Short mmCIF file of C-alpha atoms in Angstrom, two decimals:
data_model
loop_
_atom_site.label_atom_id
_atom_site.label_comp_id
_atom_site.label_asym_id
_atom_site.label_seq_id
_atom_site.Cartn_x
_atom_site.Cartn_y
_atom_site.Cartn_z
CA MET A 133 -0.02 -0.11 0.04
CA LYS A 134 2.82 2.33 0.81
CA PHE A 135 4.41 1.60 -2.61
CA TYR A 136 1.32 2.86 -4.43
CA PHE A 137 1.13 5.93 -2.24
CA TRP A 138 4.71 7.03 -3.06
CA PHE A 139 4.30 6.15 -6.60
CA PHE A 140 1.12 8.16 -6.90
CA LEU A 141 2.83 11.06 -5.08
CA LEU A 142 5.95 11.05 -7.26
CA PHE A 143 3.70 10.81 -10.36
CA ILE A 144 1.74 13.82 -9.28
CA LEU A 145 4.77 15.78 -8.47
CA GLN A 146 6.31 15.06 -11.85
CA CYS A 147 3.10 16.81 -13.32
CA ALA A 148 3.63 20.01 -11.26
CA THR A 149 4.16 23.07 -13.19
CA TYR A 150 5.68 25.17 -10.45
CA SER A 151 9.38 25.75 -10.01
CA THR A 152 11.51 27.40 -7.34
CA SER A 153 14.57 29.61 -7.30
CA SER A 154 16.94 30.36 -4.60
CA TYR A 155 17.83 34.05 -4.00
CA SER A 156 19.86 35.75 -1.37
CA GLN A 157 17.86 38.05 0.81
CA PHE A 158 19.24 41.18 -1.07
CA GLU A 159 18.46 39.69 -4.45
CA GLN A 160 14.96 38.98 -3.38
CA GLU A 161 14.43 42.41 -2.12
CA LYS A 162 15.81 43.87 -5.24
CA LEU A 163 13.45 41.87 -7.40
CA VAL A 164 10.35 42.67 -5.19
CA ASN A 165 11.10 46.38 -5.47
CA LEU A 166 11.86 46.34 -9.09
CA SER A 167 9.27 48.20 -11.16
CA SER A 168 9.08 50.24 -14.43
CA VAL A 169 9.38 53.41 -12.41
CA SER A 170 12.44 52.47 -10.48
CA SER A 171 14.44 50.54 -13.10
CA ASN A 172 12.74 50.82 -16.51
CA GLN A 173 11.89 47.16 -16.33
CA LEU A 174 8.59 45.36 -15.48
CA SER A 175 8.02 44.32 -11.95
CA LEU A 176 8.22 40.59 -10.92
CA LEU A 177 4.38 40.56 -10.49
CA THR A 178 3.67 42.02 -13.89
CA THR A 179 6.31 39.82 -15.58
CA ARG A 180 4.75 36.66 -13.95
CA TYR A 181 1.21 37.74 -15.14
CA LEU A 182 2.44 38.13 -18.68
CA LYS A 183 4.31 34.89 -18.74
CA SER A 184 1.44 32.94 -17.11
CA ASN A 185 -0.85 34.17 -19.95
CA ASP A 186 1.61 33.71 -22.80
CA LEU A 187 1.74 37.55 -23.30
CA TYR A 188 5.39 38.27 -22.44
CA ASP A 189 6.84 37.68 -26.00
CA LYS A 190 3.75 39.23 -27.53
CA PHE A 191 4.37 42.33 -25.32
CA GLU A 192 8.06 42.62 -26.30
CA LYS A 193 7.14 42.53 -29.92
CA ASN A 194 4.02 44.75 -29.98
CA PRO A 195 3.24 46.27 -26.59
CA LEU A 196 0.30 48.26 -27.82
CA VAL A 197 -1.71 45.31 -28.93
CA VAL A 198 -1.20 43.59 -25.49
CA ILE A 199 -2.27 46.71 -23.66
CA TYR A 200 -5.36 47.16 -25.85
CA ASP A 201 -6.29 43.41 -25.28
CA LEU A 202 -5.80 43.79 -21.62
CA ASP A 203 -7.76 46.94 -21.43
CA ASN A 204 -10.71 45.08 -23.03
CA GLU A 205 -10.39 42.42 -20.32
CA LEU A 206 -10.27 45.06 -17.63
CA ILE A 207 -13.56 46.65 -18.99
CA THR A 208 -15.03 43.14 -18.72
CA ASN A 209 -13.66 41.89 -15.37
CA LYS A 210 -12.88 45.24 -13.46
CA SER A 211 -9.94 43.58 -11.75
CA ARG A 212 -7.72 45.72 -9.56
CA ASN A 213 -4.80 43.53 -10.24
CA LEU A 214 -5.13 43.88 -14.06
CA ALA A 215 -5.33 47.77 -13.52
CA TYR A 216 -1.95 47.46 -11.82
CA TYR A 217 -0.48 45.47 -14.53
CA LEU A 218 -1.81 47.89 -17.06
CA ALA A 219 -0.54 51.00 -15.25
CA GLU A 220 2.85 49.52 -15.30
CA LEU A 221 2.78 48.36 -18.97
CA CYS A 222 1.66 51.77 -20.13
CA TYR A 223 4.24 53.62 -17.99
CA LEU A 224 7.00 51.36 -19.46
CA THR A 225 5.73 51.72 -23.02
CA GLY A 226 5.50 55.58 -22.63
CA ASN A 227 9.08 55.56 -21.41
CA SER A 228 10.16 53.69 -24.69
CA LEU A 229 8.49 56.02 -27.03
CA ASP A 230 9.74 59.22 -28.52
CA MET A 231 8.26 62.35 -27.15
CA GLU A 232 7.10 63.35 -30.70
CA ASP A 233 5.12 60.14 -30.97
CA PHE A 234 1.32 60.68 -30.58
CA GLN A 235 1.03 57.59 -28.28
CA PHE A 236 3.57 59.12 -25.91
CA ALA A 237 1.11 61.28 -24.03
CA LYS A 238 -1.70 58.67 -24.31
CA MET A 239 0.42 56.04 -22.64
CA TYR A 240 1.27 58.23 -19.51
CA ALA A 241 -2.43 59.32 -19.16
CA SER A 242 -3.61 55.71 -19.54
CA SER A 243 -0.97 54.77 -16.87
CA LEU A 244 -2.47 57.42 -14.53
CA VAL A 245 -5.99 56.19 -15.21
CA TYR A 246 -5.07 52.55 -14.53
CA ALA A 247 -3.24 53.56 -11.32
CA TYR A 248 -6.29 55.47 -10.15
CA THR A 249 -8.47 52.46 -10.90
CA TYR A 250 -6.26 50.18 -8.85
CA LEU A 251 -6.01 52.63 -5.94
CA PHE A 252 -9.36 54.28 -5.57
CA ASP A 253 -12.09 52.62 -7.81
CA LYS A 254 -14.58 51.12 -5.54
CA LYS A 255 -16.15 49.01 -8.24
CA ALA A 256 -12.89 47.30 -9.12
CA ARG A 257 -12.52 44.07 -7.26
CA ARG A 258 -9.46 42.50 -5.77
CA ARG A 259 -8.85 38.71 -6.36
CA THR A 260 -8.54 36.66 -3.23
CA HIS A 261 -5.28 35.02 -2.73
CA SER A 262 -4.99 31.18 -3.25
CA PRO A 263 -2.27 28.91 -4.15
CA ARG A 264 -3.53 28.70 -7.71
CA ASN A 265 -3.85 32.59 -7.99
CA SER A 266 -0.52 33.77 -7.30
CA ASP A 267 -1.00 37.16 -8.79
CA SER A 268 -2.39 39.02 -5.64
CA LEU A 269 -0.54 42.22 -4.92
CA CYS A 270 1.02 43.14 -1.65
CA PRO A 271 0.42 46.78 -0.75
CA LEU A 272 4.10 47.24 0.03
CA THR A 273 5.20 46.43 -3.60
CA ILE A 274 3.09 49.34 -5.12
CA ALA A 275 5.51 51.73 -6.96
CA LEU A 276 2.85 53.95 -8.69
#
């Protein structure tokens, strides 16, 4: 009986999609505090969201398409976490654009609107944390 238990447990663990990485305390603090405002890179939370939804490579190739798609999802779902991700994506995209580009001001204004939605919109809902939903935000990691 124990053999079947251990066999089943090992079989289940082989199917797991989670991985772990070891970081020193200072590396972990640096990664947690990383954001588009402080380092011109995406935060760990936004990067994890994009990668888990297969949008990371698409965002690097064409950020505006990903932003518009996520904006449509935000209109449908009114998720605070999604507003946070969009605020950061718009800010980073605005930083990468030339000041003469007509999208430059639009990206910064959109970033402001999404940040406001994340912080103050009472209709936006925050997801509850669960082991399968690892994109809940800690209030201490907000950089906007």
